[in-house]
């Protein structure tokens, strides 16, 4: 089915449904939340209480300026949905303990991960899209829905965060054209920048500095690894930006952040700069992502995970 037919089918399913959920992934990021609140707000305006905006995890409070932020709820096990729209999830596991909300529902999969196997009944999966927000924008346009400043703000946050503020390879001419149209709608760019990028909590900043001091390098400084163990409840700390900082060192091609989120449960974030496909590496460990940003979770010790990664990445560095 082509895009237009898919959008028509989506409209029919939404009109017919008595209960609709729209859901974000665990550890939601800006793309995920911008997509959730743009499409969620549009649908709430149109369908009212039959729409539930659902979260799989806590939403960082820096995003509280996005419309309907306060309406996001965790799924209730007694609610059955006729349609569930899943945003920015390479696979269903990204819903964590709430994967069951998909049971019995028409699943609408809107995503841009290269590893996405089109698990939905209706799939909007475009790995060449900069962000899920960009796909949401196109769906709204195809539906002839007027995008106002509130919706534009959410979509801008989605696109800006997933492109590293329009720096990464996933940024296209079209990405900039859409961003231009969103600016035309009168979004407050200064406010968005302050909220999303310039509101780091002091505690997180201090943690960032301490953690980066432990950076290690391998293979002629082409691989950088930063580890964070769960002592003193460090696993609750916002660690955004650490892996990107390591990647941005001039010699580094691949950066890896290894974080103990629970005892012996390790989350790994991978980033590359020019030629290594980190999505492929993440898939080897049952994770996923994009060519330049990917991740996975393993049950093991930090040291074991680190050894495995060092060995695996050598094959890709050439
Ligand atoms: P992160 O390092 O958490 O910022 O994630 C980078 C990219 O990898 C995102 O696009 C995620 O969707 C993807 N990703 C991270 N962790 C996993 C995982 N455990 N399984 C699948 N994809 C993941
Ligand atoms: Mn995401
Ligand atoms: Mn995304």
CSV table of N, CA, C and O and ligand atoms in Angstrom, one decimal, residues 25 27 29 88-91 93-94 112-113 115 162 243-244 267-271 286-290 293-297, ligand 1:
chain,number,residue,atom,x,y,z
A,25,UNK,N,7.7,5.3,23.7
A,25,UNK,CA,8.6,4.2,24.1
A,25,UNK,C,9.2,4.4,25.5
A,25,UNK,O,9.1,5.5,26.1
A,27,UNK,N,12.1,5.2,28.1
A,27,UNK,CA,13.1,6.3,28.1
A,27,UNK,C,12.8,7.2,26.9
A,27,UNK,O,13.6,7.3,25.9
A,29,UNK,N,12.5,10.1,24.2
A,29,UNK,CA,13.4,11.2,23.7
A,29,UNK,C,12.5,12.2,23.1
A,29,UNK,O,11.3,12.1,23.0
A,88,UNK,N,7.9,5.8,17.0
A,88,UNK,CA,9.3,5.8,17.1
A,88,UNK,C,9.9,4.5,17.8
A,88,UNK,O,10.9,4.6,18.5
A,89,UNK,N,9.2,3.4,17.6
A,89,UNK,CA,9.7,2.1,18.2
A,89,UNK,C,10.1,1.2,17.1
A,89,UNK,O,9.3,0.8,16.2
A,90,UNK,N,11.4,0.8,17.1
A,90,UNK,CA,11.9,-0.2,16.1
A,90,UNK,C,11.3,-1.5,16.3
A,90,UNK,O,11.2,-2.3,15.3
A,91,UNK,N,10.9,-1.8,17.5
A,91,UNK,CA,10.1,-3.1,17.7
A,91,UNK,C,9.2,-2.9,18.9
A,91,UNK,O,9.3,-2.0,19.7
A,93,UNK,N,9.2,-4.4,21.7
A,93,UNK,CA,9.8,-4.5,23.0
A,93,UNK,C,10.1,-3.1,23.6
A,93,UNK,O,10.3,-2.9,24.8
A,94,UNK,N,10.1,-2.1,22.7
A,94,UNK,CA,10.4,-0.7,23.1
A,94,UNK,C,9.3,-0.2,24.0
A,94,UNK,O,9.4,0.9,24.6
A,112,UNK,N,11.0,5.3,12.0
A,112,UNK,CA,12.1,5.5,11.1
A,112,UNK,C,13.3,4.7,11.4
A,112,UNK,O,14.4,5.0,10.9
A,113,UNK,N,13.2,3.7,12.2
A,113,UNK,CA,14.4,2.9,12.5
A,113,UNK,C,14.6,1.9,11.4
A,113,UNK,O,13.7,1.2,10.9
A,115,UNK,N,16.0,-0.9,11.6
A,115,UNK,CA,15.7,-2.2,12.1
A,115,UNK,C,14.3,-2.6,12.2
A,115,UNK,O,13.9,-3.7,12.6
A,162,UNK,N,16.2,14.7,17.0
A,162,UNK,CA,16.7,13.5,16.4
A,162,UNK,C,17.8,13.7,15.3
A,162,UNK,O,18.5,12.8,14.9
A,243,UNK,N,27.4,10.3,25.4
A,243,UNK,CA,27.9,9.5,24.3
A,243,UNK,C,28.2,10.4,23.1
A,243,UNK,O,29.2,10.2,22.4
A,244,UNK,N,27.4,11.5,22.9
A,244,UNK,CA,27.7,12.4,21.8
A,244,UNK,C,29.0,13.2,22.1
A,244,UNK,O,29.7,13.4,21.1
A,267,UNK,N,22.7,-1.0,29.8
A,267,UNK,CA,22.2,-0.4,28.6
A,267,UNK,C,23.4,0.2,27.9
A,267,UNK,O,24.2,0.9,28.5
A,268,UNK,N,23.5,-0.1,26.6
A,268,UNK,CA,24.6,0.4,25.8
A,268,UNK,C,24.1,1.4,24.7
A,268,UNK,O,23.1,1.1,24.0
A,269,UNK,N,24.7,2.5,24.6
A,269,UNK,CA,24.4,3.5,23.6
A,269,UNK,C,25.6,3.6,22.6
A,269,UNK,O,26.7,3.7,23.1
A,270,UNK,N,25.4,3.5,21.3
A,270,UNK,CA,26.4,3.6,20.4
A,270,UNK,C,26.2,4.8,19.4
A,270,UNK,O,25.1,5.0,19.0
A,271,UNK,N,27.3,5.4,19.1
A,271,UNK,CA,27.2,6.5,18.1
A,271,UNK,C,28.4,6.4,17.2
A,271,UNK,O,29.5,6.0,17.6
A,286,UNK,N,20.9,-8.0,19.8
A,286,UNK,CA,19.5,-8.0,19.9
A,286,UNK,C,18.9,-6.6,20.2
A,286,UNK,O,17.8,-6.5,20.7
A,287,UNK,N,19.6,-5.6,19.8
A,287,UNK,CA,19.1,-4.2,19.9
A,287,UNK,C,18.8,-3.7,18.5
A,287,UNK,O,18.5,-4.4,17.6
A,288,UNK,N,18.8,-2.4,18.4
A,288,UNK,CA,18.6,-1.8,17.1
A,288,UNK,C,18.9,-0.3,17.0
A,288,UNK,O,19.5,0.2,17.9
A,289,UNK,N,18.4,0.4,16.0
A,289,UNK,CA,18.6,1.8,15.9
A,289,UNK,C,18.8,2.3,14.5
A,289,UNK,O,18.2,1.7,13.6
A,290,UNK,N,19.7,3.2,14.4
A,290,UNK,CA,20.0,3.8,13.1
A,290,UNK,C,21.5,3.6,12.8
A,290,UNK,O,22.3,3.2,13.7
A,293,UNK,N,23.3,6.0,15.2
A,293,UNK,CA,22.9,6.0,16.6
A,293,UNK,C,22.1,4.8,16.9
A,293,UNK,O,21.1,4.5,16.3
A,294,UNK,N,22.6,3.9,17.8
A,294,UNK,CA,21.9,2.7,18.1
A,294,UNK,C,22.1,2.3,19.5
A,294,UNK,O,22.9,2.9,20.2
A,295,UNK,N,21.4,1.2,19.9
A,295,UNK,CA,21.6,0.8,21.3
A,295,UNK,C,21.1,-0.6,21.6
A,295,UNK,O,20.4,-1.2,20.7
A,296,UNK,N,21.4,-1.1,22.7
A,296,UNK,CA,20.9,-2.4,23.1
A,296,UNK,C,21.0,-2.6,24.6
A,296,UNK,O,21.7,-1.8,25.3
A,297,UNK,N,20.4,-3.6,25.2
A,297,UNK,CA,20.4,-3.9,26.6
A,297,UNK,C,20.8,-5.3,26.8
A,297,UNK,O,20.4,-6.2,26.1
B,1,LIG,P1,20.0,5.7,22.7
B,1,LIG,O1,21.4,5.3,22.8
B,1,LIG,O2,19.2,5.2,23.9
B,1,LIG,O3,19.8,7.2,22.6
B,1,LIG,O4,19.4,5.1,21.5
B,1,LIG,C1,19.9,5.3,20.2
B,1,LIG,C2,19.0,4.7,19.1
B,1,LIG,O5,19.0,3.3,19.3
B,1,LIG,C3,17.5,5.1,19.3
B,1,LIG,O6,17.0,5.3,18.0
B,1,LIG,C4,16.8,3.9,19.9
B,1,LIG,O7,15.6,3.7,19.4
B,1,LIG,C5,17.8,2.7,19.5
B,1,LIG,N1,17.8,1.8,20.7
B,1,LIG,C6,18.4,2.0,21.9
B,1,LIG,N2,18.3,1.0,22.7
B,1,LIG,C7,17.7,0.0,22.0
B,1,LIG,C8,17.2,-1.3,22.3
B,1,LIG,N3,17.5,-1.9,23.5
B,1,LIG,N4,16.6,-2.0,21.3
B,1,LIG,C9,16.4,-1.5,20.1
B,1,LIG,N5,16.7,-0.2,19.8
B,1,LIG,C10,17.4,0.5,20.7
